[in-house]
Short mmCIF file of C-alpha atoms (C1' of nucleotides) in Angstrom, two decimals:
data_model
loop_
_atom_site.label_atom_id
_atom_site.label_comp_id
_atom_site.label_asym_id
_atom_site.label_seq_id
_atom_site.Cartn_x
_atom_site.Cartn_y
_atom_site.Cartn_z
CA MET A 1 -36.49 -53.58 24.67
CA ARG A 2 -36.62 -53.67 21.02
CA ILE A 3 -33.50 -52.96 18.84
CA VAL A 4 -33.84 -52.27 15.19
CA VAL A 5 -30.81 -51.79 12.86
CA ALA A 6 -31.96 -49.92 9.72
CA ALA A 7 -31.27 -47.03 7.26
CA CYS A 8 -33.58 -44.26 8.33
CA SER A 9 -34.19 -40.49 8.30
CA VAL A 10 -35.57 -38.79 11.33
CA ASP A 11 -37.42 -35.48 11.86
CA TYR A 12 -37.84 -33.84 15.38
CA SER A 13 -40.12 -31.02 16.17
CA GLY A 14 -40.83 -29.61 19.67
CA ARG A 15 -38.39 -27.36 21.65
CA LEU A 16 -36.48 -27.08 18.34
CA THR A 17 -36.87 -28.64 14.97
CA ALA A 18 -34.10 -31.04 13.65
CA HIS A 19 -33.59 -33.37 10.78
CA LEU A 20 -31.36 -36.59 10.36
CA PRO A 21 -30.72 -37.44 6.61
CA LEU A 22 -31.00 -41.11 5.61
CA ALA A 23 -28.22 -43.31 6.97
CA PRO A 24 -27.81 -46.71 8.73
CA ARG A 25 -28.46 -46.42 12.47
CA VAL A 26 -29.45 -48.38 15.64
CA LEU A 27 -32.93 -47.58 17.04
CA MET A 28 -33.68 -48.55 20.56
CA ARG A 29 -37.11 -48.80 21.87
CA LYS A 30 -37.42 -49.18 25.65
CA ALA A 31 -40.23 -50.76 27.70
CA ASP A 32 -41.42 -47.21 28.88
CA GLY A 33 -42.12 -46.18 25.27
CA SER A 34 -38.88 -43.96 24.95
CA VAL A 35 -36.84 -44.23 21.70
CA LEU A 36 -33.16 -43.68 21.05
CA VAL A 37 -31.59 -43.00 17.65
CA HIS A 38 -27.81 -43.97 17.90
CA SER A 39 -24.99 -43.84 15.34
CA ASP A 40 -21.77 -45.53 15.49
CA GLY A 41 -19.88 -42.69 17.26
CA GLY A 42 -20.25 -39.60 19.28
CA SER A 43 -20.54 -40.16 23.06
CA TYR A 44 -23.50 -41.59 25.06
CA LYS A 45 -25.93 -39.06 23.65
CA PRO A 46 -28.28 -40.32 20.90
CA LEU A 47 -28.38 -38.34 17.69
CA ASN A 48 -32.08 -38.03 18.42
CA TRP A 49 -34.47 -39.41 21.00
CA MET A 50 -37.83 -39.18 22.78
CA THR A 51 -38.01 -39.21 26.58
CA PRO A 52 -41.08 -40.83 28.31
CA PRO A 53 -43.85 -40.41 28.65
CA CYS A 54 -44.51 -41.07 24.93
CA ALA A 55 -46.16 -43.53 22.59
CA VAL A 56 -45.10 -44.94 19.21
CA THR A 57 -47.53 -45.31 16.31
CA GLU A 58 -46.36 -47.55 13.60
CA SER A 59 -47.83 -46.77 10.05
CA GLU A 60 -47.48 -47.82 6.49
CA PRO A 61 -45.64 -45.50 4.25
CA THR A 62 -47.59 -43.58 1.53
CA ASP A 63 -47.16 -44.59 -2.13
CA ASP A 64 -44.55 -41.66 -2.58
CA GLN A 65 -42.58 -42.84 0.42
CA ARG A 66 -42.77 -46.39 -0.61
CA GLU A 67 -41.28 -45.54 -4.05
CA GLN A 68 -38.40 -43.82 -2.20
CA GLY A 69 -37.71 -47.01 -0.24
CA VAL A 70 -39.58 -46.38 3.02
CA ARG A 71 -40.79 -49.64 4.52
CA GLU A 72 -42.13 -48.34 7.86
CA VAL A 73 -42.88 -44.92 9.52
CA TRP A 74 -42.90 -44.60 13.34
CA THR A 75 -44.32 -41.56 14.77
CA VAL A 76 -43.26 -41.01 18.45
CA GLN A 77 -45.42 -38.44 20.23
CA ASN A 78 -44.77 -37.23 23.81
CA THR A 79 -47.94 -37.58 25.76
CA LYS A 80 -47.12 -34.46 28.09
CA SER A 81 -45.89 -31.85 25.34
CA ASP A 82 -46.09 -31.48 21.60
CA ASP A 83 -42.75 -32.91 21.15
CA ARG A 84 -42.80 -35.33 18.11
CA LEU A 85 -40.20 -37.63 16.41
CA ILE A 86 -41.06 -39.15 12.92
CA ILE A 87 -38.78 -41.95 11.90
CA SER A 88 -38.86 -43.23 8.30
CA LEU A 89 -37.26 -46.80 8.07
CA HIS A 90 -35.75 -47.89 4.88
CA GLU A 91 -33.72 -51.19 4.51
CA ILE A 92 -33.99 -53.09 7.99
CA GLN A 93 -30.85 -55.04 8.81
CA ALA A 94 -32.03 -56.54 12.12
CA ASP A 95 -35.00 -56.43 14.42
CA HIS A 96 -34.79 -58.15 17.86
CA SER A 97 -36.77 -57.90 21.07
CA PHE A 98 -35.53 -58.78 24.66
CA GLU A 99 -36.99 -59.03 28.03
CA LEU A 100 -34.65 -57.23 30.55
CA GLY A 101 -36.90 -56.48 33.60
CA VAL A 102 -36.55 -53.51 35.82
CA ASP A 103 -33.00 -52.65 36.58
CA PRO A 104 -31.70 -52.46 40.26
CA GLY A 105 -30.10 -49.17 39.58
CA LEU A 106 -26.79 -47.53 40.09
CA VAL A 107 -24.97 -47.33 43.32
CA LYS A 108 -22.87 -44.13 43.64
CA ASP A 109 -20.24 -43.12 46.11
CA GLY A 110 -18.10 -39.96 46.92
CA VAL A 111 -19.56 -36.68 45.70
CA GLU A 112 -20.45 -33.36 47.20
CA ALA A 113 -23.37 -34.58 49.28
CA HIS A 114 -21.05 -36.88 50.97
CA LEU A 115 -18.64 -34.05 51.67
CA GLN A 116 -21.44 -31.91 53.18
CA LYS A 117 -22.70 -34.87 55.30
CA LEU A 118 -19.12 -35.41 56.71
CA LEU A 119 -18.39 -31.72 57.33
CA ALA A 120 -21.73 -31.34 59.19
CA GLU A 121 -20.68 -34.39 61.35
CA GLN A 122 -17.14 -32.87 61.96
CA ILE A 123 -18.28 -29.30 62.23
CA GLY A 124 -15.24 -28.65 64.53
CA LEU A 125 -13.09 -28.49 61.30
CA LEU A 126 -14.50 -24.90 61.01
CA GLY A 127 -12.87 -24.20 64.36
CA ASP A 128 -13.23 -24.61 68.06
CA GLY A 129 -16.53 -24.04 69.55
CA HIS A 130 -18.62 -24.13 66.33
CA ALA A 131 -22.03 -25.78 66.44
CA LEU A 132 -24.07 -27.01 63.39
CA VAL A 133 -27.38 -25.02 62.90
CA ARG A 134 -28.50 -26.97 59.86
CA ARG A 135 -27.60 -28.31 56.44
CA GLU A 136 -29.21 -26.87 53.41
CA TYR A 137 -30.28 -23.66 55.30
CA PRO A 138 -33.03 -22.05 53.25
CA THR A 139 -32.87 -18.55 51.92
CA ALA A 140 -34.78 -16.56 49.20
CA ILE A 141 -32.08 -17.17 46.65
CA GLY A 142 -31.44 -20.86 47.54
CA PRO A 143 -30.14 -23.05 50.25
CA VAL A 144 -26.82 -22.49 51.91
CA ASP A 145 -24.88 -25.79 52.19
CA ILE A 146 -24.08 -25.49 55.93
CA LEU A 147 -25.05 -22.74 58.51
CA ALA A 148 -23.26 -22.96 61.89
CA ARG A 149 -22.82 -20.82 64.94
CA GLY A 150 -19.49 -19.60 65.73
CA ASP A 151 -17.75 -17.12 68.12
CA GLY A 152 -20.21 -14.16 68.41
CA GLY A 153 -21.85 -14.84 65.25
CA HIS A 154 -22.74 -17.26 62.44
CA VAL A 155 -20.76 -19.05 59.71
CA ALA A 156 -22.12 -19.80 56.23
CA VAL A 157 -20.32 -22.68 54.41
CA GLU A 158 -20.31 -23.28 50.68
CA ILE A 159 -18.91 -26.79 49.82
CA LYS A 160 -17.61 -27.75 46.31
CA ARG A 161 -15.69 -30.68 45.08
CA ARG A 162 -13.50 -28.36 43.14
CA GLY A 163 -13.51 -24.83 44.37
CA ASP A 164 -13.53 -22.05 41.68
CA ILE A 165 -14.78 -18.62 41.17
CA ASP A 166 -18.48 -19.53 40.60
CA GLY A 167 -18.68 -21.08 44.21
CA VAL A 168 -17.12 -17.88 45.73
CA GLU A 169 -19.72 -15.64 43.77
CA GLN A 170 -22.46 -18.08 45.08
CA LEU A 171 -21.26 -17.77 48.75
CA THR A 172 -21.07 -13.99 48.37
CA ARG A 173 -24.63 -13.72 47.42
CA TYR A 174 -25.67 -15.80 50.40
CA LEU A 175 -23.60 -13.66 52.81
CA ASP A 176 -24.97 -10.41 51.38
CA LEU A 177 -28.47 -11.70 52.12
CA LEU A 178 -27.76 -13.43 55.42
CA ASN A 179 -25.91 -10.43 56.86
CA ARG A 180 -29.14 -8.37 56.48
CA ASP A 181 -30.79 -10.68 58.96
CA PRO A 182 -30.27 -9.12 62.41
CA LEU A 183 -30.78 -12.55 64.15
CA LEU A 184 -27.87 -13.97 62.24
CA ALA A 185 -25.47 -11.18 61.62
CA PRO A 186 -22.52 -11.03 61.58
CA VAL A 187 -22.25 -14.00 59.25
CA GLU A 188 -18.82 -15.22 58.27
CA GLY A 189 -18.21 -16.96 54.97
CA VAL A 190 -16.24 -20.34 54.53
CA PHE A 191 -15.43 -21.65 51.27
CA ALA A 192 -14.75 -25.33 51.64
CA ALA A 193 -13.50 -27.68 48.92
CA GLN A 194 -11.22 -30.73 48.19
CA GLU A 195 -9.28 -28.36 46.06
CA ILE A 196 -9.41 -24.74 45.63
CA LYS A 197 -8.35 -22.96 42.47
CA PRO A 198 -5.77 -20.16 43.11
CA GLN A 199 -8.10 -17.42 41.45
CA ALA A 200 -10.89 -18.51 43.76
CA ARG A 201 -8.71 -18.33 46.74
CA VAL A 202 -7.66 -14.78 45.82
CA LEU A 203 -11.23 -13.57 45.19
CA ALA A 204 -12.40 -15.31 48.50
CA THR A 205 -9.59 -13.77 50.51
CA ASP A 206 -10.29 -10.36 48.86
CA ARG A 207 -13.85 -10.64 50.16
CA GLY A 208 -13.10 -11.78 53.74
CA ILE A 209 -14.08 -15.36 52.98
CA ARG A 210 -12.03 -18.08 54.61
CA CYS A 211 -10.87 -20.84 52.65
CA LEU A 212 -10.91 -24.56 53.96
CA VAL A 213 -9.35 -27.34 52.11
CA LEU A 214 -11.29 -30.71 52.91
CA ASP A 215 -9.26 -33.96 53.16
CA TYR A 216 -11.95 -36.32 51.85
CA ASP A 217 -10.13 -39.53 52.80
CA ALA A 218 -9.18 -38.25 56.32
CA MET A 219 -12.80 -37.24 56.90
CA ARG A 220 -14.17 -40.50 55.65
CA GLY A 221 -11.62 -42.25 57.94
CA ILE A 222 -12.71 -40.37 60.96
CA ASP A 223 -16.36 -41.16 59.91
CA ASP A 224 -15.47 -44.88 59.74
CA VAL A 225 -13.87 -44.72 63.16
CA ASP A 226 -17.02 -43.09 64.55
CA SER A 227 -19.15 -45.85 62.86
CA ARG A 228 -17.00 -48.43 64.56
CA LEU A 229 -16.89 -46.79 68.04
CA PHE A 230 -20.63 -45.91 68.27
CA MET B 1 -21.15 -51.24 16.22
CA ARG B 2 -21.49 -54.30 18.49
CA ILE B 3 -24.53 -55.00 20.40
CA VAL B 4 -24.61 -57.53 23.24
CA VAL B 5 -27.49 -58.32 25.35
CA ALA B 6 -26.45 -60.11 28.59
CA ALA B 7 -26.82 -60.32 32.31
CA CYS B 8 -23.86 -58.27 33.72
CA SER B 9 -22.53 -56.35 36.65
CA VAL B 10 -20.42 -53.31 36.15
CA ASP B 11 -17.90 -51.33 38.25
CA TYR B 12 -17.00 -47.76 37.32
CA SER B 13 -14.00 -45.86 38.88
CA GLY B 14 -12.86 -42.42 37.90
CA ARG B 15 -14.16 -39.15 38.94
CA LEU B 16 -16.54 -41.11 41.30
CA THR B 17 -16.97 -44.83 41.98
CA ALA B 18 -20.11 -46.68 41.13
CA HIS B 19 -21.45 -50.16 40.91
CA LEU B 20 -24.25 -51.92 38.93
CA PRO B 21 -25.51 -55.11 40.40
CA LEU B 22 -26.01 -58.15 38.27
CA ALA B 23 -28.95 -57.81 35.87
CA PRO B 24 -29.88 -58.19 32.01
CA ARG B 25 -28.86 -55.20 30.14
CA VAL B 26 -27.86 -54.04 26.67
CA LEU B 27 -24.18 -53.34 25.95
CA MET B 28 -23.39 -51.10 23.00
CA ARG B 29 -19.71 -51.03 21.66
CA LYS B 30 -19.27 -48.11 19.08
CA ALA B 31 -16.58 -48.01 16.43
CA ASP B 32 -14.64 -45.33 18.26
CA GLY B 33 -14.17 -47.79 21.24
CA SER B 34 -16.75 -46.22 23.53
CA VAL B 35 -19.08 -48.39 25.44
CA LEU B 36 -22.76 -47.88 26.72
CA VAL B 37 -24.65 -49.85 29.34
CA HIS B 38 -28.40 -49.51 28.91
CA SER B 39 -31.30 -50.77 30.80
CA ASP B 40 -34.98 -51.01 29.62
CA GLY B 41 -35.78 -47.48 30.99
CA GLY B 42 -34.63 -44.19 32.16
CA SER B 43 -34.15 -41.71 29.30
CA TYR B 44 -31.30 -41.55 26.87
CA LYS B 45 -28.60 -41.47 29.55
CA PRO B 46 -26.93 -45.05 29.99
CA LEU B 47 -26.59 -46.44 33.41
CA ASN B 48 -22.94 -46.47 32.83
CA TRP B 49 -20.61 -45.70 29.94
CA MET B 50 -17.14 -44.93 28.75
CA THR B 51 -16.47 -41.97 26.48
CA PRO B 52 -13.81 -41.98 23.79
CA PRO B 53 -10.68 -42.16 23.63
CA CYS B 54 -10.80 -45.61 25.31
CA ALA B 55 -9.89 -49.19 24.60
CA VAL B 56 -11.75 -52.41 25.56
CA THR B 57 -9.62 -55.60 26.70
CA GLU B 58 -11.59 -58.85 26.78
CA SER B 59 -10.33 -61.31 29.30
CA GLU B 60 -11.33 -64.75 30.68
CA PRO B 61 -12.79 -64.86 34.04
CA THR B 62 -10.87 -66.23 37.08
CA ASP B 63 -11.91 -69.55 38.41
CA ASP B 64 -13.83 -67.79 41.13
CA GLN B 65 -15.54 -65.70 38.72
CA ARG B 66 -16.43 -68.63 36.39
CA GLU B 67 -17.92 -70.41 39.44
CA GLN B 68 -20.29 -67.54 39.98
CA GLY B 69 -21.26 -67.58 36.34
CA VAL B 70 -19.14 -64.96 34.75
CA ARG B 71 -18.43 -65.92 31.10
CA GLU B 72 -16.25 -62.92 29.91
CA VAL B 73 -14.77 -59.68 31.43
CA TRP B 74 -14.44 -56.42 29.53
CA THR B 75 -12.07 -53.76 30.90
CA VAL B 76 -12.77 -50.45 29.38
CA GLN B 77 -9.81 -48.11 29.84
CA ASN B 78 -9.89 -44.49 29.09
CA THR B 79 -6.70 -43.59 27.17
CA LYS B 80 -6.50 -39.98 28.55
CA SER B 81 -7.63 -40.36 32.07
CA ASP B 82 -7.61 -43.07 34.71
CA ASP B 83 -11.27 -43.67 34.22
CA ARG B 84 -12.05 -47.34 34.01
CA LEU B 85 -15.13 -49.54 33.58
CA ILE B 86 -15.14 -53.28 34.38
CA ILE B 87 -17.96 -55.35 32.93
CA SER B 88 -18.49 -58.89 33.97
CA LEU B 89 -20.76 -60.76 31.53
CA HIS B 90 -22.76 -63.65 32.75
CA GLU B 91 -25.52 -65.23 30.45
CA ILE B 92 -25.24 -63.83 26.99
CA GLN B 93 -28.65 -63.48 25.17
CA ALA B 94 -27.42 -62.15 21.94
CA ASP B 95 -24.36 -60.77 20.35
CA HIS B 96 -24.57 -58.96 16.85
CA SER B 97 -22.13 -56.69 14.91
CA PHE B 98 -23.24 -54.20 12.42
CA GLU B 99 -21.46 -51.96 9.88
CA LEU B 100 -23.14 -48.48 9.94
CA GLY B 101 -20.51 -46.08 8.61
CA VAL B 102 -20.02 -42.45 9.52
CA ASP B 103 -23.32 -40.61 10.18
CA PRO B 104 -24.00 -37.37 8.27
CA GLY B 105 -25.18 -35.65 11.35
CA LEU B 106 -27.93 -33.59 12.86
CA VAL B 107 -29.32 -30.46 11.35
CA LYS B 108 -30.74 -28.15 14.10
CA ASP B 109 -32.83 -24.96 13.96
CA GLY B 110 -34.37 -22.47 16.36
CA VAL B 111 -33.05 -21.41 19.96
CA GLU B 112 -31.68 -18.57 21.79
CA ALA B 113 -30.13 -16.96 18.78
CA HIS B 114 -33.65 -16.81 17.17
CA LEU B 115 -35.14 -15.06 20.34
CA GLN B 116 -32.31 -12.48 20.08
CA LYS B 117 -33.09 -11.81 16.38
CA LEU B 118 -36.74 -11.43 17.00
CA LEU B 119 -36.16 -9.22 19.96
CA ALA B 120 -33.94 -6.99 17.80
CA GLU B 121 -36.58 -6.74 15.08
CA GLN B 122 -39.36 -5.99 17.65
CA ILE B 123 -37.24 -3.61 19.76
CA GLY B 124 -40.51 -1.75 20.82
CA LEU B 125 -41.08 -4.54 23.37
CA LEU B 126 -38.52 -2.82 25.52
CA GLY B 127 -40.97 0.24 25.63
CA ASP B 128 -42.10 3.09 23.48
CA GLY B 129 -39.48 5.03 21.83
CA HIS B 130 -36.63 2.52 21.96
CA ALA B 131 -34.20 2.11 19.02
CA LEU B 132 -31.74 -0.71 18.46
CA VAL B 133 -28.10 0.16 18.68
CA ARG B 134 -26.87 -3.30 17.86
CA ARG B 135 -26.90 -6.97 18.60
CA GLU B 136 -23.91 -8.56 20.18
CA TYR B 137 -22.49 -5.15 21.26
CA PRO B 138 -18.87 -5.91 22.05
CA THR B 139 -17.18 -5.13 25.45
CA ALA B 140 -14.14 -6.13 27.25
CA ILE B 141 -15.80 -8.96 29.05
CA GLY B 142 -17.88 -10.33 26.26
CA PRO B 143 -20.69 -9.21 23.80
CA VAL B 144 -23.96 -7.72 25.26
CA ASP B 145 -26.85 -9.58 23.50
CA ILE B 146 -28.63 -6.30 22.62
CA LEU B 147 -27.88 -2.66 23.17
CA ALA B 148 -30.62 -0.11 22.50
CA ARG B 149 -31.21 3.55 23.20
CA GLY B 150 -34.06 4.45 25.36
CA ASP B 151 -35.33 7.64 27.04
CA GLY B 152 -32.33 9.67 28.25
CA GLY B 153 -29.94 6.77 28.16
CA HIS B 154 -29.11 3.25 26.98
CA VAL B 155 -30.60 -0.22 27.60
CA ALA B 156 -28.47 -3.44 27.82
CA VAL B 157 -30.44 -6.64 27.25
CA GLU B 158 -29.57 -10.11 28.31
CA ILE B 159 -31.56 -12.67 26.62
CA LYS B 160 -32.00 -16.36 27.94
CA ARG B 161 -34.42 -19.14 27.17
CA ARG B 162 -34.81 -19.95 30.79
CA GLY B 163 -33.71 -16.96 33.07
CA ASP B 164 -32.09 -17.87 36.22
CA ILE B 165 -29.40 -16.34 38.67
CA ASP B 166 -26.44 -16.79 36.41
CA GLY B 167 -27.95 -14.65 33.67
CA VAL B 168 -28.59 -11.94 36.29
CA GLU B 169 -25.03 -11.99 37.38
CA GLN B 170 -23.83 -11.77 33.83
CA LEU B 171 -25.97 -8.78 33.08
CA THR B 172 -24.79 -7.16 36.27
CA ARG B 173 -21.22 -7.38 35.03
CA TYR B 174 -21.99 -5.86 31.82
CA LEU B 175 -24.03 -2.97 33.35
CA ASP B 176 -21.04 -2.27 35.74
CA LEU B 177 -18.69 -1.89 32.80
CA LEU B 178 -21.06 0.09 30.45
CA ASN B 179 -22.01 2.58 33.05
CA ARG B 180 -18.49 3.63 33.31
CA ASP B 181 -18.62 4.85 29.62
CA PRO B 182 -19.78 8.43 29.65
CA LEU B 183 -21.01 8.15 26.06
CA LEU B 184 -23.46 5.45 27.10
CA ALA B 185 -24.30 6.15 30.89
CA PRO B 186 -26.89 5.80 32.27
CA VAL B 187 -27.35 2.17 31.01
CA GLU B 188 -30.54 0.39 32.30
CA GLY B 189 -30.57 -3.35 32.43
CA VAL B 190 -33.30 -5.55 31.01
CA PHE B 191 -33.41 -9.37 31.70
CA ALA B 192 -35.36 -10.94 29.01
CA ALA B 193 -36.38 -14.68 28.90
CA GLN B 194 -39.26 -16.99 27.89
CA GLU B 195 -39.30 -17.92 31.54
CA ILE B 196 -37.80 -16.10 34.58
CA LYS B 197 -37.19 -18.14 37.77
CA PRO B 198 -38.55 -16.50 40.90
CA GLN B 199 -35.16 -16.26 42.59
CA ALA B 200 -33.63 -14.58 39.58
CA ARG B 201 -36.43 -12.11 39.58
CA VAL B 202 -35.81 -11.22 43.16
CA LEU B 203 -32.16 -10.73 42.52
CA ALA B 204 -32.68 -8.77 39.37
CA THR B 205 -35.34 -6.56 41.05
CA ASP B 206 -32.99 -6.01 44.03
CA ARG B 207 -30.39 -4.73 41.63
CA GLY B 208 -32.74 -2.46 39.58
CA ILE B 209 -32.73 -4.67 36.69
CA ARG B 210 -36.17 -4.82 34.76
CA CYS B 211 -37.58 -8.28 33.94
CA LEU B 212 -39.16 -8.93 30.55
CA VAL B 213 -40.93 -12.25 29.84
CA LEU B 214 -40.79 -13.16 26.13
CA ASP B 215 -43.59 -14.82 24.34
CA TYR B 216 -41.68 -16.88 21.65
CA ASP B 217 -44.84 -17.92 19.72
CA ALA B 218 -46.30 -14.47 19.61
CA MET B 219 -42.94 -12.92 18.66
CA ARG B 220 -42.60 -15.53 15.89
CA GLY B 221 -46.16 -14.94 14.75
CA ILE B 222 -45.46 -11.21 14.20
CA ASP B 223 -42.24 -12.23 12.40
CA ASP B 224 -44.32 -14.28 10.04
CA VAL B 225 -46.62 -11.44 9.41
CA ASP B 226 -43.82 -9.11 8.67
CA SER B 227 -42.39 -11.78 6.33
CA ARG B 228 -45.52 -11.86 4.38
CA LEU B 229 -46.08 -8.16 4.15
CA PHE B 230 -42.55 -7.05 3.11
"C1'" DG C 1 -5.24 -25.35 22.07
"C1'" DT C 2 -8.21 -23.09 26.17
"C1'" DC C 3 -12.36 -20.90 27.86
"C1'" DT C 4 -17.23 -19.82 28.01
"C1'" DT C 5 -22.04 -20.84 27.31
"C1'" DC C 6 -25.82 -23.74 25.83
"C1'" DA C 7 -28.62 -28.04 26.16
"C1'" DT C 8 -34.93 -31.27 23.27
"C1'" DC C 9 -29.68 -30.94 28.88
"C1'" DT C 10 -30.65 -35.27 32.72
"C1'" DC C 11 -30.99 -36.36 37.45
"C1'" DG C 12 -31.53 -36.12 42.31
"C1'" DG C 13 -32.85 -33.54 46.09
"C1'" DT C 14 -36.25 -30.68 48.83
"C1'" DC C 15 -40.15 -27.95 49.74
"C1'" DG D 1 -45.28 -30.80 41.07
"C1'" DA D 2 -42.20 -26.88 41.04
"C1'" DC D 3 -37.68 -25.30 41.79
"C1'" DC D 4 -32.80 -25.45 42.67
"C1'" DG D 5 -28.15 -27.21 41.84
"C1'" DA D 6 -24.72 -30.83 40.24
"C1'" DG D 7 -22.91 -33.52 36.44
"C1'" DG D 8 -18.08 -39.02 35.08
"C1'" DT D 9 -22.08 -33.30 32.34
"C1'" DG D 10 -21.45 -33.16 26.47
"C1'" DA D 11 -20.90 -29.96 22.49
"C1'" DA D 12 -20.36 -25.90 19.98
"C1'" DG D 13 -18.49 -21.52 19.24
"C1'" DA D 14 -15.17 -17.71 20.47
"C1'" DC D 15 -10.67 -16.25 21.44
#
DNA sequence: GTCTTCATCTCGGTC
DNA sequence: GACCGAGGTGAAGAC
């Protein structure tokens, strides 16, 4: 990891073209060749960057550039596409290199995947006598979160952390498709989420889709109990 | 802008909870209070971060923490939500501050708007005898990218850089609405994109919507020729 | 303000 | 490797 603080101007060309006028910025060069250009604001997104795989070529400025104060030119070329970043460095305030090693990485907890896993394990929440067919049941337009067998037919479940209209639309498409399959029909829809927006509930109900509010803490609690018991 | 290179462990709690084990990393503190935790790889996204508005509180480690090598603890609290980042700094390799000033910002050029402009100019790509009615044709549920007149009716075009299912849904809503207008009906749908995902193509075809793959470079090339001739 | 849509999206999963 | 969906999405424009 090399960090350079310098006044610079930057030109990007690739999926779009973009230009950064001359100003002081922080340049981060990572071990994998990637480069980030950060200013002292905005959010975590750099003003400009190059993602790996890429390679940096450092070159001397032309006489013209040198007259205008350019001390160094970096050309960052993506090795898979024709994306290119050209950075012209003027006054350099700092230039430091560090050895960081490989990062052990982030440990996440508590998202939609977890909800899906818990509901699959506690499939009875859909109603008595329901049995899991499979998670991520594949269809031509994408996987259904959960497919289960119910009384006299099947149940397709769409799971969201926050249930709004998009999720109901998604489930509706799956139901249209699944109900054309004589081996599955009739397929009932269940829209399951930690929180269901009123508009989504109205739309779902209007389409005969059942809404199921999931209590994440309770489901996790039961899961913990199961883990302890078995 | 303050840049600290240190071994650290990080805990985030907010919309999810996440943990970063102890390892050497780069910590960036921006003038607006935001904090980024970067490793020496990945892309431009930090391992962890806090977006403004937020405030950092620096505190002394407890005796326990000090025994385990913690030198400093930063608590980054979002001032609008209950998102919180707790960073425990161990050995500190570097700690530098810089004055960067406000950035003049990025100048962009050339995306979906350009595709729309080009297709409007080359409306014949829809088929022989087609004529542009207008770009951004207004409806009650939003503007249609392009409306054209075809053989015996009209054509509504939805343009995307990458065409997937969402775009087909959007176009379907427009078509439902436009076909109720006796002055326009029948209105045919064309889904135009640089790249159309297979699932989107299936859905579009199923709904009688025509798919049109746009060759951006070719269209731009024709545009350049036009520019030179006229 | 809120809402919608785009993004050099990034990232993780699965097939 | 391609494709699909989620994101602590962020950011810009419309209303």
